[in-house]
Amino acid sequence: MHRPAARTLPLLALAGALVATGAAAPPSAAPPPAKVPVAVGYGGAVASVDADASAAGIAVLRSGGNAVDAAVATAAALGVTEPYSAGIGGGGYFVHYDAASRRVQTIDGRETAPATATAGLFQENGLPIPFEEGQTSGLGVGVPGTPATWKSALDAWGTRPLRELLEPAEKLARKGFTVDATFRAQTAANEARFRDFPATSKLFLPGGALPVVGSTFKNPDLAATYAELGRKGTGALYRGPIAEDIVRTVRKPPVDPAATRKVRPGDLTAADLRAYETKRQAPTRIGYRGLDVYSMAPSSSGGTTVGEALNILERTDLGALSETQYLHRFIEASRISFADRGRWVGDPAAEDVPTRELLSQRFADARACLISPDRALTSPLAPGDPRNPAPCATTGQAAPTTYEGENTTHLTVADRWGNVVSYTLTIESTGGSAITVPRRGFLLNNELTDFSFAPAAPGVPDPNLPGPGKRPRSSMSPTIVLEDGRPVLAVGSPGGATIITTVLQTLTGHVDRGLPLVDAIAAPRASQRNQTTTELEPGLWNSPLRAELEAIGHGFRQNPEIGAATGVQRLPDGRWLAAAETSRRGGGSAMVVHPRGTP
Ligand code: GLY
C-alpha cells in the first residue's frame, strides 16, 4: 500500500462554531436541549441531527451504558423526532469498533424484498413505472431491518436491556417534542401525500393542519409500540399483532377513498417478516495516509465507493494542491468510483460482487490513470474491470447513475472505554412511503425504490435489479477510522447517493486539507455521481472556484443542500470531540458527557 507521510489530524474548531457549555438534559417537551454543532469533553460523545436524540444517548452514557446502548437509545429517539428520515419501519447499517477486541464489525440491517419479487417488480408491460408510483405505495416497502439491527447490536455488544434504552424515546413520543422549522418544512413537502392516507394525516397533520413551529408534537401510538417492543422484544415487529398490521397495511394500503392517487399494493407476507435476518459481514477496509478506514460492505455501496475514491486520491498530495485542483481531483475520483459502483455493486447474496477487487490499490491506480489535471472527464463514464485492472482501461458501456432519494439520518457515538458506533438509518424518501401503520405510530419505508426499476442502460448488466428476498443497493457509508488500531474519527451522513460524496469530502477535508472536523462538515459541498453535471451547494456555486473548474471542462447544477453529516473525533489528550452540521437541516446536535476543558 502506498503510504505518503501520514497526516496529523486537525484538532479543534475554527472561530465561528458554537461549543457546548452545558450538560445534556433528559428529553422533555420544552424547552429542547440547546443545539450546538461541536462539543468537546470526557466520558463519551454523541452527534446526531437532533438535540433530543443526542440527549437520549448522552443520558445512557452518563448512566454507565456503552456506545452501542447509547446508539440504540439515540436511534429510537430519532424515530420520534425525525420520523420522516428513520424509524422502526425502515433499515440501516451499523458499524462498531469494539475497544476490548480492537475489531471493527458491522450489521447489515437493510430492508429486504418479498420472496415473490422479480426483476420486473417496478415494471408494467416491460416498462418502468413512474418513480412516484413505487415511492408512495405498498410495492416499495421492504421488510424493516431497524428493530432487528437494534437486537443484533445489543445481543453482540450491549450492556442494557432494550426496554430501558427505549424509555427516553417512549417518553419523548408520549410527552412530545418541540416542532422546529425543519420538521414543519418536511411535513409541508409531504402534505399532499400524507393527506391521501388517513392514518398518516391524523398523525402528522394534527387538526388537519401543518404542525406549528414551537408547538409540542406527540405520538402516543409510537410510545405504545415502543413499550410493546420493550416488553416483548423486537421480535414483536416480525411476528404477532404488529407484524400482522404491517402486512395488512402493505397489501392493502389504507388510502382515503377520496384520493385520486394510484396506490399500488405490495406483496409482503407474514413469512417475509418472519424470515428477516440482519447480516454480519466483514467491514470494508482500506489504508489511507497511514490510517485504516472501515465502512459498510455491500449491500451498501458506501464502503467500496468511498474506499475506491480514497485509493484513487491517495496517490496525490491533496494538501499541497490549490482549492481548484483539490475539488477537481475529488470530483473525478467520485465520478470514476460511481461508474464502477453502478456496474459492480449490488446485494452479494444475489450478485457476484468483486468487493475485494474494487478496494485494491492496483485497481484504483488503473482508474486514476484517467485523471488529467487540466481536463475534466465526461459522464457517463464506462466502468473499469476490477478483476482485470489495466491502466486507463474501461470495460463495457457507460450507464447513468439511477435515482436515489436524498433523505436518511446518521448518528455517531463514542464512549469512555473507546467503543465507537457509526450508524446510518433510513426509511428512504423523506416521509418514506407516506403510509403510517394505523394505530402503531410509524411510517413504512419505500426502500425498495433504491433498486433500479429497469437496467440502468439497455444491454448493460445491472446488479441492482430487484429479486426475491434481495436487498436494494444502498449508499450509506457509516465510517470509522483507526490509527495504530485505535479509533480517531467516525463520520457518516444521510443524502441518498450524495452520502458517498459527502463522506468522501468530509474525510479529505479533515485528513488532507487540515480542516477541523466541524469545519470539514460545514464546508460547501460538491457531488459528482457519474452524471453529466456535478451538483454544487451555493457556497461553491457562488464562488470563483466554479469558473476555474468550468474552464477545465466541468459542468455544474445547483443543489441547495447536500447531506447532513455527524462525526466524533478522539483528541490526543483523550477527550472526545462531537461534531455536527452548523446549518444544514437546521443544524445538528453535538454533545459530550462531561464538557470540561473546552477551548
Ligand atoms: N436510501 C438511501 C440509501 O440507502 O443510501
Coordinates of C-alpha atoms in Angstrom, one line a residue, residues 80-426:
V80 CA -39.8 10.0 17.3
T81 CA -38.3 13.4 16.4
E82 CA -37.1 12.5 12.8
P83 CA -39.9 10.2 11.8
Y84 CA -39.6 11.2 8.1
S85 CA -36.0 10.1 8.0
A86 CA -35.8 6.9 10.1
G87 CA -37.7 4.7 12.4
I88 CA -38.7 1.1 13.1
G89 CA -40.4 1.0 9.7
G90 CA -37.0 1.3 8.0
G91 CA -33.5 -0.1 7.9
G92 CA -29.8 0.8 8.1
Y93 CA -26.2 -0.1 8.6
F94 CA -24.4 -0.2 12.0
V95 CA -20.6 -0.1 12.2
H96 CA -19.0 -0.8 15.6
Y97 CA -15.5 -0.6 17.0
D98 CA -15.1 -2.8 20.0
A99 CA -12.4 -1.5 22.3
A100 CA -11.9 -4.8 24.1
S101 CA -11.2 -6.8 20.9
R102 CA -9.9 -3.8 18.9
R103 CA -12.1 -5.0 16.0
V104 CA -14.5 -3.2 13.7
Q105 CA -17.6 -5.2 12.9
T106 CA -20.8 -4.4 11.1
I107 CA -24.5 -5.1 11.0
D108 CA -26.4 -5.0 7.7
G109 CA -29.9 -4.1 8.7
R110 CA -31.1 -3.4 5.2
E111 CA -34.7 -3.9 4.2
T112 CA -35.4 -7.0 2.0
A113 CA -37.8 -7.5 -0.9
P114 CA -40.6 -10.0 -0.6
A115 CA -39.9 -13.6 -1.6
T116 CA -42.1 -13.1 -4.7
A117 CA -40.2 -10.1 -6.0
T118 CA -38.7 -10.4 -9.5
A119 CA -36.6 -8.1 -11.7
G120 CA -39.8 -6.6 -13.0
L121 CA -41.1 -5.5 -9.6
F122 CA -41.3 -1.9 -10.7
Q123 CA -42.2 -2.6 -14.3
E124 CA -45.5 -2.8 -16.2
N125 CA -45.8 -4.1 -19.7
G126 CA -42.0 -4.3 -19.7
L127 CA -41.6 -0.6 -18.9
P128 CA -40.6 1.1 -15.6
I129 CA -43.5 2.6 -13.7
P130 CA -43.2 6.3 -12.7
F131 CA -40.9 6.7 -9.6
E132 CA -43.8 8.2 -7.6
E133 CA -45.9 5.1 -8.1
G134 CA -43.1 3.0 -6.5
Q135 CA -42.4 5.5 -3.8
T136 CA -46.0 6.1 -2.4
S137 CA -47.1 2.5 -2.5
G138 CA -47.1 -0.8 -0.7
L139 CA -44.9 -2.0 -3.6
G140 CA -41.8 -0.1 -2.4
V141 CA -42.0 -1.3 1.2
G142 CA -39.2 -3.7 2.2
V143 CA -39.2 -5.8 5.4
P144 CA -37.9 -3.4 8.1
G145 CA -34.5 -4.1 9.4
T146 CA -34.1 -1.4 12.1
P147 CA -35.7 -3.3 15.1
A148 CA -33.6 -6.4 14.2
T149 CA -30.5 -4.2 14.0
W150 CA -31.0 -3.0 17.5
K151 CA -31.4 -6.5 18.7
S152 CA -28.3 -7.8 16.9
A153 CA -26.2 -4.9 18.2
L154 CA -27.4 -5.3 21.8
D155 CA -27.0 -9.1 21.7
A156 CA -23.5 -8.7 20.5
W157 CA -22.1 -5.7 22.4
G158 CA -24.8 -4.0 24.5
T159 CA -25.0 -3.9 28.3
R160 CA -28.5 -2.6 28.8
P161 CA -31.9 -4.2 28.1
L162 CA -33.8 -2.8 25.1
R163 CA -36.7 -1.9 27.4
E164 CA -34.5 0.6 29.3
L165 CA -33.0 2.0 26.1
L166 CA -36.4 2.6 24.5
E167 CA -37.7 4.5 27.6
P168 CA -36.3 8.0 26.7
A169 CA -37.8 7.7 23.2
E170 CA -41.1 6.4 24.5
K171 CA -41.3 9.3 26.9
L172 CA -40.5 11.7 24.1
A173 CA -43.3 10.2 22.0
R174 CA -45.7 10.3 24.8
K175 CA -44.9 13.8 26.2
G176 CA -44.0 15.3 22.9
F177 CA -41.1 17.2 21.4
T178 CA -41.0 20.8 20.2
V179 CA -41.7 21.3 16.5
D180 CA -38.9 23.1 14.6
A181 CA -38.8 24.7 11.2
T182 CA -37.2 21.6 9.6
F183 CA -40.0 19.3 10.8
R184 CA -42.7 21.7 9.6
A185 CA -40.9 22.1 6.2
Q186 CA -40.6 18.3 5.8
T187 CA -44.2 17.9 6.7
A188 CA -45.2 20.6 4.2
A189 CA -43.2 18.9 1.4
N190 CA -45.2 15.7 2.1
E191 CA -48.6 17.3 2.7
A192 CA -50.3 16.1 -0.5
R193 CA -49.0 12.5 0.0
F194 CA -49.9 12.5 3.7
R195 CA -53.4 13.7 3.1
D196 CA -54.1 10.6 1.0
F197 CA -53.6 8.3 4.0
P198 CA -56.0 9.0 6.9
A199 CA -53.6 7.3 9.5
T200 CA -50.7 9.5 8.3
S201 CA -52.7 12.7 8.1
K202 CA -54.2 12.2 11.5
L203 CA -50.8 11.8 13.0
F204 CA -48.7 14.3 11.1
L205 CA -51.3 16.9 10.2
P206 CA -52.8 17.4 13.7
G207 CA -56.2 19.1 13.4
G208 CA -55.8 18.9 9.7
A209 CA -53.0 21.4 9.5
L210 CA -49.2 21.5 9.4
P211 CA -47.6 21.3 12.8
V212 CA -46.8 24.8 14.1
V213 CA -43.2 25.7 14.9
G214 CA -42.8 25.8 18.7
S215 CA -45.8 23.5 19.4
T216 CA -45.5 20.2 21.1
F217 CA -45.8 17.1 18.8
K218 CA -46.9 13.9 20.5
N219 CA -47.1 10.4 19.1
P220 CA -48.9 8.2 21.7
D221 CA -49.3 5.3 19.2
L222 CA -45.5 5.1 18.7
A223 CA -45.0 5.4 22.5
A224 CA -47.2 2.3 22.9
T225 CA -45.4 0.5 20.1
Y226 CA -42.0 1.2 21.7
A227 CA -43.5 0.0 25.1
E228 CA -44.6 -3.2 23.4
L229 CA -41.2 -3.8 21.8
G230 CA -39.6 -3.1 25.2
R231 CA -41.8 -5.7 26.9
K232 CA -41.8 -8.4 24.2
G233 CA -38.5 -7.7 22.3
T234 CA -38.0 -6.6 18.7
G235 CA -39.3 -9.9 17.5
A236 CA -42.8 -8.4 18.1
L237 CA -42.3 -6.4 14.9
Y238 CA -41.7 -9.6 12.9
R239 CA -44.4 -11.9 14.3
G240 CA -47.7 -11.2 16.1
P241 CA -50.1 -8.3 16.0
I242 CA -47.6 -5.6 14.9
A243 CA -46.4 -7.8 12.1
E244 CA -50.0 -8.6 11.0
D245 CA -50.7 -4.8 10.9
I246 CA -47.7 -4.2 8.8
V247 CA -48.6 -6.9 6.3
R248 CA -52.2 -5.8 6.1
T249 CA -51.1 -2.2 5.5
V250 CA -48.7 -3.1 2.8
R251 CA -51.0 -5.5 1.0
K252 CA -54.0 -3.1 1.1
P253 CA -52.7 0.4 1.8
P254 CA -55.3 2.3 3.8
V255 CA -56.0 5.1 1.3
D256 CA -58.5 7.9 1.7
P257 CA -61.5 6.9 -0.6
A258 CA -61.4 10.5 -2.0
A259 CA -57.7 10.2 -3.1
T260 CA -57.0 10.2 -6.8
R261 CA -53.5 8.9 -6.4
K262 CA -52.8 5.4 -7.7
V263 CA -51.5 3.5 -4.7
R264 CA -50.1 0.1 -5.6
P265 CA -50.3 -2.7 -3.1
G266 CA -47.2 -4.7 -2.1
D267 CA -46.8 -8.5 -1.8
L268 CA -45.1 -8.6 1.6
T269 CA -46.2 -11.6 3.7
A270 CA -46.1 -12.7 7.3
A271 CA -43.5 -15.3 6.1
D272 CA -41.3 -12.5 4.7
L273 CA -41.3 -10.7 8.1
R274 CA -40.6 -13.9 10.0
A275 CA -37.7 -14.7 7.7
Y276 CA -35.9 -11.4 8.2
E277 CA -32.4 -11.5 9.5
T278 CA -29.6 -9.0 9.8
K279 CA -26.2 -9.9 8.3
R280 CA -22.8 -9.6 10.0
Q281 CA -20.4 -9.4 7.1
A282 CA -16.9 -8.1 7.4
P283 CA -16.4 -4.3 7.0
T284 CA -14.6 -2.8 4.1
R285 CA -11.1 -1.6 4.9
I286 CA -8.6 0.5 3.1
G287 CA -5.4 2.2 4.1
Y288 CA -5.3 6.0 3.6
R289 CA -2.3 8.2 4.6
G290 CA -1.4 5.8 7.4
L291 CA -5.0 5.5 8.7
D292 CA -7.3 2.5 8.4
V293 CA -10.7 3.4 7.0
Y294 CA -13.5 1.0 7.8
S295 CA -17.0 1.1 6.4
M296 CA -20.0 -0.8 5.2
A297 CA -19.6 -3.6 2.7
P298 CA -22.3 -4.5 0.1
S299 CA -25.3 -4.5 0.1
S300 CA -24.3 -0.9 0.7
S301 CA -22.1 0.6 -1.9
G302 CA -20.8 3.1 0.6
G303 CA -17.6 1.3 1.7
T304 CA -16.5 0.2 -1.7
T305 CA -17.2 3.6 -3.4
V306 CA -15.7 5.8 -0.7
G307 CA -12.8 3.3 -0.4
E308 CA -12.1 3.2 -4.1
A309 CA -12.2 7.0 -4.4
L310 CA -9.8 7.4 -1.4
N311 CA -7.4 4.9 -3.0
I312 CA -7.5 6.9 -6.2
L313 CA -6.9 10.2 -4.3
E314 CA -4.1 8.7 -2.1
R315 CA -1.6 8.9 -5.0
T316 CA -1.9 12.7 -4.9
D317 CA -0.9 15.0 -2.1
L318 CA -4.3 16.7 -1.8
G319 CA -3.0 19.0 1.0
A320 CA -0.5 20.6 -1.4
L321 CA -3.0 21.4 -4.2
S322 CA -4.8 24.6 -4.9
E323 CA -8.5 24.5 -3.8
T324 CA -9.5 24.2 -7.5
Q325 CA -7.2 21.2 -8.1
Y326 CA -8.4 19.6 -4.9
L327 CA -12.0 19.9 -5.9
H328 CA -11.2 18.7 -9.5
R329 CA -9.5 15.6 -8.1
F330 CA -12.3 14.9 -5.6
I331 CA -14.9 15.3 -8.4
E332 CA -13.0 13.0 -10.8
A333 CA -12.4 10.3 -8.1
S334 CA -16.1 10.4 -7.3
R335 CA -17.1 10.1 -11.0
I336 CA -14.9 7.1 -11.6
S337 CA -15.8 5.2 -8.4
F338 CA -19.5 5.8 -9.2
A339 CA -19.0 4.4 -12.7
D340 CA -17.6 1.2 -11.0
R341 CA -20.3 1.1 -8.3
G342 CA -23.1 1.2 -10.9
R343 CA -21.6 -1.8 -12.8
W344 CA -20.4 -4.0 -10.0
V345 CA -22.2 -3.4 -6.7
G346 CA -25.5 -5.0 -5.6
D347 CA -26.6 -7.4 -2.9
P348 CA -23.8 -10.0 -2.7
A349 CA -26.3 -12.7 -1.7
A350 CA -27.8 -12.4 -5.2
E351 CA -24.9 -11.0 -7.3
D352 CA -21.2 -11.7 -7.9
V353 CA -19.8 -8.5 -6.3
P354 CA -16.0 -8.0 -6.5
T355 CA -15.7 -6.2 -3.2
R356 CA -12.1 -7.0 -2.5
E357 CA -11.0 -6.1 -6.1
L358 CA -12.9 -2.8 -6.0
L359 CA -10.9 -1.9 -3.0
S360 CA -7.5 -2.9 -4.3
Q361 CA -4.8 -0.2 -4.8
R362 CA -4.0 -1.8 -8.2
F363 CA -7.5 -1.2 -9.5
A364 CA -7.5 2.4 -8.1
D365 CA -4.2 3.2 -9.8
A366 CA -5.6 1.8 -13.1
R367 CA -8.6 4.1 -12.8
A368 CA -6.6 7.1 -11.5
C369 CA -4.8 7.0 -14.8
L370 CA -7.8 8.6 -16.4
I371 CA -7.5 11.8 -14.4
S372 CA -5.8 14.8 -16.1
P373 CA -5.0 17.9 -14.2
D374 CA -6.3 20.2 -16.9
R375 CA -9.3 18.4 -18.5
A376 CA -12.4 17.1 -16.8
L377 CA -13.7 13.6 -17.7
T378 CA -17.1 13.4 -19.2
S379 CA -20.0 11.3 -17.8
P380 CA -21.4 8.8 -18.1
L381 CA -18.0 7.2 -17.8
A382 CA -17.7 3.5 -18.6
P383 CA -16.7 1.3 -15.7
G384 CA -13.3 -0.4 -15.2
D385 CA -12.8 -4.2 -14.6
P386 CA -11.6 -4.7 -11.0
R387 CA -10.8 -8.3 -11.7
N388 CA -8.5 -7.4 -14.6
P389 CA -7.3 -3.9 -13.9
A390 CA -5.3 -2.2 -16.7
P391 CA -4.2 1.4 -16.7
C392 CA -6.8 3.7 -18.2
A393 CA -8.9 0.8 -19.5
T394 CA -12.6 0.8 -19.4
T395 CA -15.0 -2.1 -20.0
G396 CA -18.4 -2.3 -21.5
Q397 CA -20.8 0.5 -21.9
A398 CA -21.3 3.6 -19.7
A399 CA -24.5 3.7 -17.8
P400 CA -26.0 6.6 -15.9
T401 CA -26.5 6.6 -12.1
T402 CA -30.0 5.6 -11.2
Y403 CA -32.1 7.9 -9.0
E404 CA -31.9 7.7 -5.2
G405 CA -33.8 9.9 -2.8
E406 CA -31.8 12.3 -0.5
N407 CA -33.0 11.5 2.9
T408 CA -31.9 9.3 5.9
T409 CA -30.1 10.2 9.1
H410 CA -26.7 9.4 10.7
L411 CA -25.6 9.2 14.3
T412 CA -22.1 8.8 15.8
V413 CA -21.3 7.7 19.3
A414 CA -18.2 7.1 21.4
D415 CA -18.0 6.0 25.0
R416 CA -15.5 6.3 27.8
W417 CA -14.0 2.9 27.1
G418 CA -13.2 3.8 23.5
N419 CA -16.0 1.9 21.8
V420 CA -17.4 3.7 18.8
V421 CA -20.6 3.4 16.7
S422 CA -21.2 4.9 13.3
Y423 CA -24.8 4.2 12.4
T424 CA -26.9 5.4 9.3
L425 CA -30.6 4.6 9.2
T426 CA -33.4 5.4 6.9

